[in-house]
Coordinates of C-alpha atoms in Angstrom, one line a residue:
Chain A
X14 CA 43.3 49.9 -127.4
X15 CA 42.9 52.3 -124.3
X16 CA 45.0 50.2 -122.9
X17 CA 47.6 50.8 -125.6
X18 CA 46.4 54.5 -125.6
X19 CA 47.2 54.9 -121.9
X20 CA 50.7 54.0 -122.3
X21 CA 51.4 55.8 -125.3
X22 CA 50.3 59.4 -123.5
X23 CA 52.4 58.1 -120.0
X24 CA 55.3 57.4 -122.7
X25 CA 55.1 60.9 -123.9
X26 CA 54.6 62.1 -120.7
X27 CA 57.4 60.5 -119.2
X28 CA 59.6 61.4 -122.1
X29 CA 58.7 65.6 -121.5
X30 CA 59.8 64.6 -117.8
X31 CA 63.1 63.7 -118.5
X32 CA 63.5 66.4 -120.6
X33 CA 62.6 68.6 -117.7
X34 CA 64.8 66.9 -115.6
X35 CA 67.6 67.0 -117.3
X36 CA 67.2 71.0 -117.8
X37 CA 66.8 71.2 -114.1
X38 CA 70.0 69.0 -113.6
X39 CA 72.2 71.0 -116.2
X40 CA 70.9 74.1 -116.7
X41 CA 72.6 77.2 -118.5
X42 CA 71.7 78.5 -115.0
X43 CA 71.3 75.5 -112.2
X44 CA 70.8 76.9 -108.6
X45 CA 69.5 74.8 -106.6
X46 CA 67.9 75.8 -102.9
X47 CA 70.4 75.5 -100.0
X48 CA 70.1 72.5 -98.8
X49 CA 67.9 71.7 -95.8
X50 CA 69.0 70.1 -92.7
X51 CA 68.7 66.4 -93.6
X52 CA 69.0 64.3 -90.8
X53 CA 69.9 66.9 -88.4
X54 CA 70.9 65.6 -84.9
X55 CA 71.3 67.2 -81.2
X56 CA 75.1 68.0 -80.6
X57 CA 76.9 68.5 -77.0
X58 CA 78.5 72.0 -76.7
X59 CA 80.2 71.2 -73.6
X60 CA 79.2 68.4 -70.5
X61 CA 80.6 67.5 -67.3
X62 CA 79.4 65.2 -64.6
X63 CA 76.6 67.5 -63.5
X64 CA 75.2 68.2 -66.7
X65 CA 75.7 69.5 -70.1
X66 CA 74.8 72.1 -72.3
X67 CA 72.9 71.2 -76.0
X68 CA 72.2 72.6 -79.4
X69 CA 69.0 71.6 -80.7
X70 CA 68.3 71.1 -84.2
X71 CA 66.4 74.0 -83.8
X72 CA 69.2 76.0 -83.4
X73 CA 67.9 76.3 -79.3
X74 CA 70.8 75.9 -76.7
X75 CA 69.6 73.6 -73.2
X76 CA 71.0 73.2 -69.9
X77 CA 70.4 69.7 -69.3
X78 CA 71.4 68.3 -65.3
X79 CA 72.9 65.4 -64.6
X80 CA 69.3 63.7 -64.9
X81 CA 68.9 64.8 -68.1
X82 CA 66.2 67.5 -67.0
X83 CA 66.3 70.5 -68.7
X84 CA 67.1 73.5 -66.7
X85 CA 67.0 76.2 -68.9
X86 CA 66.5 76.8 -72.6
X87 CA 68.3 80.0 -74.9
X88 CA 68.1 80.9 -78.2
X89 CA 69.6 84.4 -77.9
X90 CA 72.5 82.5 -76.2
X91 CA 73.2 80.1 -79.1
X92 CA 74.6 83.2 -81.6
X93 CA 77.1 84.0 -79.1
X94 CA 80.5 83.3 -80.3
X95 CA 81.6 81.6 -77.0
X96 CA 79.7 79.4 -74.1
X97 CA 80.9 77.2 -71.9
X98 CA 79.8 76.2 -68.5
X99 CA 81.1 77.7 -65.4
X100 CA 82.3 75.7 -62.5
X101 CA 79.0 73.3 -62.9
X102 CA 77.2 72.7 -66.1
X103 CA 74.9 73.5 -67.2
X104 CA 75.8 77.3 -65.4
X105 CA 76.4 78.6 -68.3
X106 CA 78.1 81.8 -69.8
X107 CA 77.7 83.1 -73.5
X108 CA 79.8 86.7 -75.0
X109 CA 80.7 87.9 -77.9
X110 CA 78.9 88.7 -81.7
X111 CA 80.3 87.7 -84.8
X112 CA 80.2 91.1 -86.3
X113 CA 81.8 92.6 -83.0
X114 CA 78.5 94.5 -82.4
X115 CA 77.7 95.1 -78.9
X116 CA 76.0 92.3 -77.4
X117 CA 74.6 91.2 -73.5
X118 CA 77.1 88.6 -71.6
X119 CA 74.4 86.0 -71.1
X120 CA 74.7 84.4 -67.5
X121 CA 72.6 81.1 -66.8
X122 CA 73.0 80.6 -62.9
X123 CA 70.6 78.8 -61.3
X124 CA 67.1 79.6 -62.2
X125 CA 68.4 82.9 -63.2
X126 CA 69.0 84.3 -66.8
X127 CA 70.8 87.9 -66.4
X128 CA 71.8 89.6 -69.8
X129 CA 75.1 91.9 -68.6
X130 CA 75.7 94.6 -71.0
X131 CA 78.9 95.5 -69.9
X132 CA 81.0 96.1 -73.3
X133 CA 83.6 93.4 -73.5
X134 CA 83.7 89.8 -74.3
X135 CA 83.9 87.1 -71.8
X136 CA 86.3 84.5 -72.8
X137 CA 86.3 82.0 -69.5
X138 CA 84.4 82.5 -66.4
X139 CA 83.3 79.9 -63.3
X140 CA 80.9 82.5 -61.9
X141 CA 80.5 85.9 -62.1
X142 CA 83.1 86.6 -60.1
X143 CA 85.6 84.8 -61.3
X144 CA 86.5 85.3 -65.3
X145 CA 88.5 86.4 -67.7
X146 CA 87.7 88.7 -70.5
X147 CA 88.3 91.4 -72.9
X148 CA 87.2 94.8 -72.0
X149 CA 87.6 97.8 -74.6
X150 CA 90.2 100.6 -72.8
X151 CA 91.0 104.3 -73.2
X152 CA 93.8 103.2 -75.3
X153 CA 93.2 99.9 -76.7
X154 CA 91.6 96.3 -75.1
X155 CA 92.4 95.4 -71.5
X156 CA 92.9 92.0 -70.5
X157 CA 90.6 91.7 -67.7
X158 CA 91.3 88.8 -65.0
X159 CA 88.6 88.8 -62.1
X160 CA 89.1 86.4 -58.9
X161 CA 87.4 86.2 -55.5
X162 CA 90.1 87.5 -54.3
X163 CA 90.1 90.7 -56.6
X164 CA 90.1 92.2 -60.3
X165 CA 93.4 93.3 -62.5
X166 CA 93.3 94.4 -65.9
X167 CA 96.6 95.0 -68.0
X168 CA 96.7 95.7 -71.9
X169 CA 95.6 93.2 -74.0
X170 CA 99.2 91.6 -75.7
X171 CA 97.5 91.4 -79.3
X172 CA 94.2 91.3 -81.2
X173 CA 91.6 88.9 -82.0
X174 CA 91.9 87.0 -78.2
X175 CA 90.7 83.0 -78.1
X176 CA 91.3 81.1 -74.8
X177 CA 91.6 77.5 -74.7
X178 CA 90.4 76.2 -71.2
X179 CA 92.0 73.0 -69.5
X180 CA 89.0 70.5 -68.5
X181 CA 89.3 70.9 -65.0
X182 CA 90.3 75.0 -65.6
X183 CA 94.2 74.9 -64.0
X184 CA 95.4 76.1 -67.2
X185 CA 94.8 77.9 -70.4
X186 CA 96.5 79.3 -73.3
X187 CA 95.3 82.4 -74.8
X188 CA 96.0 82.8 -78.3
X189 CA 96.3 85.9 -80.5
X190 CA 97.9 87.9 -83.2
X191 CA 101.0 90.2 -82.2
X192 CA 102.4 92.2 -85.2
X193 CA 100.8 90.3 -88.0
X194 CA 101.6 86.9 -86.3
X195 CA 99.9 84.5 -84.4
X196 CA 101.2 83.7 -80.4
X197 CA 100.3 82.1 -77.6
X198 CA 100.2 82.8 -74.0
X199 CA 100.0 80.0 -70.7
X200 CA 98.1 81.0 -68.4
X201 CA 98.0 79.2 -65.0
X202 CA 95.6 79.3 -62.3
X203 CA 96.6 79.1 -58.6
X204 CA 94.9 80.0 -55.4
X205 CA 96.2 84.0 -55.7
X206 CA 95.0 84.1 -59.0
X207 CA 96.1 83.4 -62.9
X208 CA 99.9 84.1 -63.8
X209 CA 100.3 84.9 -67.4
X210 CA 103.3 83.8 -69.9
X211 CA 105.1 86.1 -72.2
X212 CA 104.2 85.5 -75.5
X213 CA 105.6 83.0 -77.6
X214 CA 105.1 83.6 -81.4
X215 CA 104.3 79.9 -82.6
X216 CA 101.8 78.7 -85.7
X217 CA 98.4 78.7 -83.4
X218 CA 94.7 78.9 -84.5
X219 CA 93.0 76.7 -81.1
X220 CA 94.8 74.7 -78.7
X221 CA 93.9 72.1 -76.6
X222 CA 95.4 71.6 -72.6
X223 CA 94.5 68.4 -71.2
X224 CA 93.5 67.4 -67.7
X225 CA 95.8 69.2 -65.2
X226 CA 96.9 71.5 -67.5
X227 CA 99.4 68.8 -69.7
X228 CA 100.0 67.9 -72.4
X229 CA 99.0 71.1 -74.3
X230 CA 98.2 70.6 -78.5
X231 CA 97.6 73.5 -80.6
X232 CA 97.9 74.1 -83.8
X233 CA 97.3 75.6 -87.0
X234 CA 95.9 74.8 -90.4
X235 CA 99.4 73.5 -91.4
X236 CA 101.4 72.8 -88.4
X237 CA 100.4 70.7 -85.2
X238 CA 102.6 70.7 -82.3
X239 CA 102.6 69.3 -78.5
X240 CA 104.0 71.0 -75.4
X241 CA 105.1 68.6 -72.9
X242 CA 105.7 71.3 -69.9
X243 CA 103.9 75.2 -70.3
X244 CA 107.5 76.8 -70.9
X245 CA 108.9 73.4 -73.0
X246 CA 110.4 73.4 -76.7
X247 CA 107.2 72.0 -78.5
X248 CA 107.5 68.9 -80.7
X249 CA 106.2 68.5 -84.3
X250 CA 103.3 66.6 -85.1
X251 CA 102.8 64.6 -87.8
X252 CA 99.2 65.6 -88.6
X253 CA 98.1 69.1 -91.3
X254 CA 94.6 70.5 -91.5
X255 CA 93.9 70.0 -87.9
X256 CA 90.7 71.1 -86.7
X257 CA 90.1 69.4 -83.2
X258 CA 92.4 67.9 -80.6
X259 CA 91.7 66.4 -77.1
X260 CA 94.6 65.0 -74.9
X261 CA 94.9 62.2 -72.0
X262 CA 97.7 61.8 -70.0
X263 CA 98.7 58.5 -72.6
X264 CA 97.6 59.8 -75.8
X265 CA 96.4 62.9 -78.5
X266 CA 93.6 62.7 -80.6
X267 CA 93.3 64.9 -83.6
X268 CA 90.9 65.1 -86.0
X269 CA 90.5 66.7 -89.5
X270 CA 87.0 68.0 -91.0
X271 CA 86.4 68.5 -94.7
X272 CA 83.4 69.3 -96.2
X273 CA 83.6 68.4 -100.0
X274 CA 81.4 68.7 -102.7
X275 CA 82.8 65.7 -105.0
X276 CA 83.3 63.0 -101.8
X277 CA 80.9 64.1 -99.2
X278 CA 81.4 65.3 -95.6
X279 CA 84.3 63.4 -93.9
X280 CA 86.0 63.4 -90.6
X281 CA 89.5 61.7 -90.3
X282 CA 90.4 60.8 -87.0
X283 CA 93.6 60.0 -85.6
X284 CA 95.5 58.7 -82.3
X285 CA 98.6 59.7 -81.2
X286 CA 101.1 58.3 -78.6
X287 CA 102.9 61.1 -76.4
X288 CA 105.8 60.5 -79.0
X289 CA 103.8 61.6 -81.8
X290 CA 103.8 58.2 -83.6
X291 CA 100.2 57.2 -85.2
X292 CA 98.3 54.5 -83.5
X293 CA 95.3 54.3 -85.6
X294 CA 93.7 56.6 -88.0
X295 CA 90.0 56.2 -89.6
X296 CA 87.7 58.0 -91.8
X297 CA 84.7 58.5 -91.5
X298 CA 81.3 60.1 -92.9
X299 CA 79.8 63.2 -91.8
X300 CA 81.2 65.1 -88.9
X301 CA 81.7 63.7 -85.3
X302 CA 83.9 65.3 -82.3
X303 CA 85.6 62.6 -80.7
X304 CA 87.2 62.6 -77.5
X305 CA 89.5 60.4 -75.6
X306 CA 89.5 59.0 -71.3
X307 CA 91.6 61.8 -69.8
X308 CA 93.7 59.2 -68.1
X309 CA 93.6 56.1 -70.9
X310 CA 93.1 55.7 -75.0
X311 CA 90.0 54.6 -74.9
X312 CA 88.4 56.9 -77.7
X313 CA 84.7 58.1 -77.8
X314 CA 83.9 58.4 -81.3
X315 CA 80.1 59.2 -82.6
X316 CA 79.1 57.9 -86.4
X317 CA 76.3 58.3 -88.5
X318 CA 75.3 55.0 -87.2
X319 CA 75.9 55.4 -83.3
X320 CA 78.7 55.8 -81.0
X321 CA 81.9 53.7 -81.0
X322 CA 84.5 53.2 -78.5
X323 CA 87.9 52.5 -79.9
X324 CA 90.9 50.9 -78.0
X325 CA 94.4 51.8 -78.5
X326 CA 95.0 49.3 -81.8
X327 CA 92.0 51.3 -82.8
X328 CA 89.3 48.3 -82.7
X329 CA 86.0 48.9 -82.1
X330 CA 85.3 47.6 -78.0
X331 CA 81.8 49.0 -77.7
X332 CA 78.9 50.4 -80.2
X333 CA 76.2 52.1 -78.8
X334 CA 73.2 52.6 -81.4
X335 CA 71.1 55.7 -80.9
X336 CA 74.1 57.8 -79.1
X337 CA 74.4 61.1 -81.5
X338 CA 77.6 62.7 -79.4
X339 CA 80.0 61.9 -76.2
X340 CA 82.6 63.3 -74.1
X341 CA 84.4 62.3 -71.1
X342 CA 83.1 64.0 -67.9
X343 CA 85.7 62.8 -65.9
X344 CA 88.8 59.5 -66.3
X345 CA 86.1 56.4 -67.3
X346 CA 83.0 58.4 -67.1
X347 CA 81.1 59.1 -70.6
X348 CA 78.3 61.4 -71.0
X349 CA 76.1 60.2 -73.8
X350 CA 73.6 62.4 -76.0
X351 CA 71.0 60.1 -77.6
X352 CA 69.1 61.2 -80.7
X353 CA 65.7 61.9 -78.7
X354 CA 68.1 65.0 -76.8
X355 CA 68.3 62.6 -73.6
X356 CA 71.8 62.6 -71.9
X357 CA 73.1 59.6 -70.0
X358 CA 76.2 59.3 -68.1
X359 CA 77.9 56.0 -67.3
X360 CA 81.5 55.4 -65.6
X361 CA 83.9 52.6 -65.4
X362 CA 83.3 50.6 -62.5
Chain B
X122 CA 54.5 42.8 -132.6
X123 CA 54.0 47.0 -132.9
X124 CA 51.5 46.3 -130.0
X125 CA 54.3 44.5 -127.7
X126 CA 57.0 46.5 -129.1
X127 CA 55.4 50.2 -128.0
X128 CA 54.5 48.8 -124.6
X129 CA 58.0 47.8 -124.1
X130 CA 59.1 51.2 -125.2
X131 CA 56.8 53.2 -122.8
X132 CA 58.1 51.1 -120.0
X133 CA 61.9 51.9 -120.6
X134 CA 60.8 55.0 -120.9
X135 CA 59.1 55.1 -117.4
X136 CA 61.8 53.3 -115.7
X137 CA 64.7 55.7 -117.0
X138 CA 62.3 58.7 -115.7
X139 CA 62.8 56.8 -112.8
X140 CA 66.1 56.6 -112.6
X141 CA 66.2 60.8 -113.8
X142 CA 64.2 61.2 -110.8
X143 CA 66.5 59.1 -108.3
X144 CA 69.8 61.3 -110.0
X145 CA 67.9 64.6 -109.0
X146 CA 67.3 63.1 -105.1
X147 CA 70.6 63.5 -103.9
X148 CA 69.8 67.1 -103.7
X149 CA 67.2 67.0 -102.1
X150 CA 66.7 67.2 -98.0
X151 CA 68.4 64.4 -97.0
X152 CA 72.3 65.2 -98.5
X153 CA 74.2 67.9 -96.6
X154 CA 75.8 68.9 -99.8
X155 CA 75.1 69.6 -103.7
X156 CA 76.8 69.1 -106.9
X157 CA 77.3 72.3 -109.6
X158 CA 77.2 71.0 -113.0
X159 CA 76.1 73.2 -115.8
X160 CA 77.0 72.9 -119.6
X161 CA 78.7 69.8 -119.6
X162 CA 81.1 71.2 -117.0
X163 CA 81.3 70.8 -113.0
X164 CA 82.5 73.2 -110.3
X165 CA 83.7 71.3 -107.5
X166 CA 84.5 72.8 -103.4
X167 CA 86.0 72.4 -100.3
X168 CA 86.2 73.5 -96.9
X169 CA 88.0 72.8 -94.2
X170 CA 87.4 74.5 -90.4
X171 CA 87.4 74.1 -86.9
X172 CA 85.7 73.1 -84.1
X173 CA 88.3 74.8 -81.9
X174 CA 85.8 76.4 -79.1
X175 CA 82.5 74.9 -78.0
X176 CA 80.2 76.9 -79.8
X177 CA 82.1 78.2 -83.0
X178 CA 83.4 76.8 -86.2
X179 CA 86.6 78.7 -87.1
X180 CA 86.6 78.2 -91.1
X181 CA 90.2 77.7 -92.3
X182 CA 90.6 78.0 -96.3
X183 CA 88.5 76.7 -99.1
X184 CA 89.3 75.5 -102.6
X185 CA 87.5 74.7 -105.6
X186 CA 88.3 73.1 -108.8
X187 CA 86.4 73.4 -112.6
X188 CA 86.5 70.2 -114.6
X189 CA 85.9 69.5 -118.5
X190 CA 86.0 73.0 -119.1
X191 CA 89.4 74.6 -120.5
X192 CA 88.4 78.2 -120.6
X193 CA 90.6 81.3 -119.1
X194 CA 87.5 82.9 -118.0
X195 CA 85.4 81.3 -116.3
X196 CA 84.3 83.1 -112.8
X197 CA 84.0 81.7 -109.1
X198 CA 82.5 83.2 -106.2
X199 CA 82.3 81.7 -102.8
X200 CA 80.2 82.6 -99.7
X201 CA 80.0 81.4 -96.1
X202 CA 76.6 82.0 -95.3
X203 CA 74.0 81.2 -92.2
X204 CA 70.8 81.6 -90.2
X205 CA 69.1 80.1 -93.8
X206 CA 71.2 82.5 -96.2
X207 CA 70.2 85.8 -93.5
X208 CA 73.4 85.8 -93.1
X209 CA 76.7 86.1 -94.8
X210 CA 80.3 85.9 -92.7
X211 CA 82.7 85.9 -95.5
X212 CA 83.0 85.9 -99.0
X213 CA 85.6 86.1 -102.3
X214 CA 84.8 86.9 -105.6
X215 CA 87.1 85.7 -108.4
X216 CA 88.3 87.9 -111.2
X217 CA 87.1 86.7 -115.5
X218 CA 90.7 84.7 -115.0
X219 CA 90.1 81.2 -113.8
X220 CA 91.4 78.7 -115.7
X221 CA 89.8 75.1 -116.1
X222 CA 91.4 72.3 -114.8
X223 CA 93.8 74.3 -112.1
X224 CA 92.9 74.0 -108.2
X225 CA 92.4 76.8 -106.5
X226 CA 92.5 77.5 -102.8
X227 CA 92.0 80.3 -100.6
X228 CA 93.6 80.2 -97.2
X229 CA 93.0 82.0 -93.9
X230 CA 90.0 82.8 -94.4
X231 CA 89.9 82.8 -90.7
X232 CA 85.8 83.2 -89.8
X233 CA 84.2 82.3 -86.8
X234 CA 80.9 81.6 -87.1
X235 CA 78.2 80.1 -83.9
X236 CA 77.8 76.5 -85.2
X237 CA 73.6 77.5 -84.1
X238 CA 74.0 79.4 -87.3
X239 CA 74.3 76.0 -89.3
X240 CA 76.8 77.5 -91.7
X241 CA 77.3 76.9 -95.1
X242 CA 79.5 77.7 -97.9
X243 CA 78.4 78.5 -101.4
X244 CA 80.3 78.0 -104.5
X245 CA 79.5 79.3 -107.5
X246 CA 80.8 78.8 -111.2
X247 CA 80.0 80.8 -114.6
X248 CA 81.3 78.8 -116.9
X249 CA 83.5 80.2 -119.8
X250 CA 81.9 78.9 -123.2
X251 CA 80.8 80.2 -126.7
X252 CA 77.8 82.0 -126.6
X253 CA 76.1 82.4 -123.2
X254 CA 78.2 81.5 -120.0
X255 CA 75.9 78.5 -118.0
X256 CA 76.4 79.0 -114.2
X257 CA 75.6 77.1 -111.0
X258 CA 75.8 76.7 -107.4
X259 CA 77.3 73.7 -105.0
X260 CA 76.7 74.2 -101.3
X261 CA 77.8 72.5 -98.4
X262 CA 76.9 72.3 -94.7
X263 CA 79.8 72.9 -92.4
X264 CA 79.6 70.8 -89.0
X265 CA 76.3 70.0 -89.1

């Protein structure tokens, strides 16, 4: 009978649970707490073959060297809206504030951390001394472009500068809004300094030049496009919703990210040939940057479940378990983040 | 038999709290994202972004959808937060006019935000029925 008892009250008990469940699941009023970070994982912000730099999931930046040693650690530096390395990561350079407050340029050189308070934002920079950024002017923002060899600053063509970067820094294209459209500019790096295009009014959010400066992607939400030569007619691609690209000298890898509240997070990837036709495209959970061999189309693409590498029929030729994010640091050369934060490089032999 | 019959009954009734409880775990730490269901009817969003420059996500547009609810009224608000919810970067507030069953989008909504923020966008419905309007909120992380 106590037995019987005992049941009865964790029957009712039970049943008032579900109740309460079901009011907490479809409430008049339902608001749940923002979700936490689940299985939150380090990411790569930028690497090369001397080092990279990190986002915790702490939201802490790290300078990691080539051994994986961490050099310097930043949170201040992780709410700027652009870093990048400078010649050698993990050198590192951070500027600009979302709000367009007035913030420090933060400089990681060495050892040394300097804050620069010098209004303007930095968009590019290999040192100090050699950079390109936005300065505010007497009568409107200057274009700033500082070499060893000397400084220039001209009007800024525009508002709301980005600069894409080629990997090895001989080209960039600086996009902007000119009369209520978007444009882009080429800008090309020689030993007297960087020449800069006249602007060509074009669909362009980000862009992406590859090794030596070609092929150059960009693209908007509805429109991606390849430039075969800086000055060329660009060609149509196939792909909409664009929101990453990364070019070899064979092949374009774009990549679409969708957060959805019915389906999940998703990434679709595809490869491209230089013609523009499809290779391979997958889908996959949660979001992962790819990236592909600056001289192949060999892809690197992290998972939920580790890192694949993907030929050009778009088999898998390699997984790696425990690697969280990649990139190529040079043709055949992969860095590799693992989950514990450690980086590993490994090249082709 | 009555013995037998009530044990039987308080076991079904532990195991469906059971499965209750396992429906309510999705929203819990380890999803990135949340469903908004309230009244019977179900706000669903998207958003799609950027990961243009090393540092930033460049948000794009976002849409959102309300199902099993054919009201001209309903109201949706969305909000691209970060830093935990310190922070908002962007946000749209409908007017009493949407209508159940339509998609909606909103484009170039253009918003950079430092992916160390961990953004995420919130979507919120009040639902158009008789009597009191149920609401609720969806959220989703965005690159992280």
């Amino acid at each position: 009978m106590k037995l019987l008892r005992a049941l009865l009250i964790a029957a009712l008990a039970s049943t008032a649970a579900i109740v309460l469940a079901g009011v907490v699941l479809d409430s008049p009023h339902a608001d749940p707490a923002e979700p936490s970070a689940g299985n939150d994982v380090p990411v790569l912000i930028e690497a090369d073959t001397n080092g990279a730099i990190v986002l915790d999931p702490s939201g802490e930046l790290r300078g990691l060297d080539a051994f994986g040693a961490v050099r310097w650690r930043d949170r201040e530096l992780a709410g700027r809206l652009y870093v990048s390395c400078l010649a050698q990561c993990p050198d590192a350079v951070g500027s600009g504030s979302v709000d367009d407050r007035p913030s420090a340029t933060i400089w990681h050189v060495g050892q040394a951390r300097v804050a620069d308070r010098t209004p303007g934002v930095v968009l590019w920079a290999r040192s100090q001394h050699e950079l390109l950024a936005v300065r505010p002017g007497p009568a409107g923002d200057l274009f700033e472009m500082r070499t060893l060899a000397g400084a220039s600053a001209s009007r800024l063509e525009g508002t709301d500068p980005r600069l894409f970067a080629a990997p090895d820094d001989s080209r960039a294209v600086l996009v902007s809004t000119i009369a209520n459209a978007r444009a882009y500019q080429i800008l090309d790096r020689g030993s007297d300094g960087w020449t800069v295009s006249a602007p060509r009014t074009a669909p362009v959010e980000s862009a992406c030049p590859g090794r030596n400066g070609l092929p150059i992607v960009y693209y908007d939400p509805d429109h991606a496009a390849i430039l075969d030569t800086p000055r060329g007619e660009p060609r149509e691609l196939s792909m909409t919703g664009v929101g990453r690209c990364a070019t070899s000298q064979v092949a374009v890898l774009v990549q679409r990210f969708r957060q959805d509240s019915r389906s999940g997070d998703h990434t679709t990837t595809r490869l491209l040939d230089m013609s523009g036709a499809t290779l391979w495209e997958r889908v996959d959970p949660g979001f992962h940057l790819g990236d592909v061999d600056p001289t192949g189309d060999i892809v690197a693409l992290p998972t939920d479940t580790g890192l694949v590498l993907l030929g050009r029929d778009g088999r898998t030729v390699e997984r790696i378990p425990d690697v969280v994010d990649a990139r190529f640091v040079a043709p055949g050369c992969l860095a590799s983040l693992h989950a514990d934060g450690v980086l590993t490089t490994r090249c082709r032999t | 038999m009555y013995r037998t019959r009530l044990v039987l009954v308080a076991l079904a009734t532990i195991s469906s709290m059971g499965v209750a409880l396992a429906v309510a775990s999705p929203a819990q730490a380890d999803t990135k994202w949340s469903e908004c269901r309230a009244g019977g009817d179900i706000l669903t969003g998207w958003t799609e972004f950027d990961f243009g420059t090393q540092n930033t996500i460049y948000v794009h547009r976002a849409g959102f959808n309300i199902e099993r609810n054919g009201g001209t009224h309903n109201n949706v608000y969305l909000k691209l937060r970060g830093n935990e919810g310190e922070s908002t970067y962007w946000s749209w507030i409908s007017e009493d006019d949407i209508v159940g069953g339509r998609s909606y989008e909103r484009k170039k909504i253009n918003t950079r935000v430092p992916r160390g923020a961990k953004p995420i966008m919130k979507y919120h419905a009040t639902f158009d029925q008789r009597g009191a309007d149920p609401s609720c909120a969806a959220y989703g992380h965005l690159g992280w």
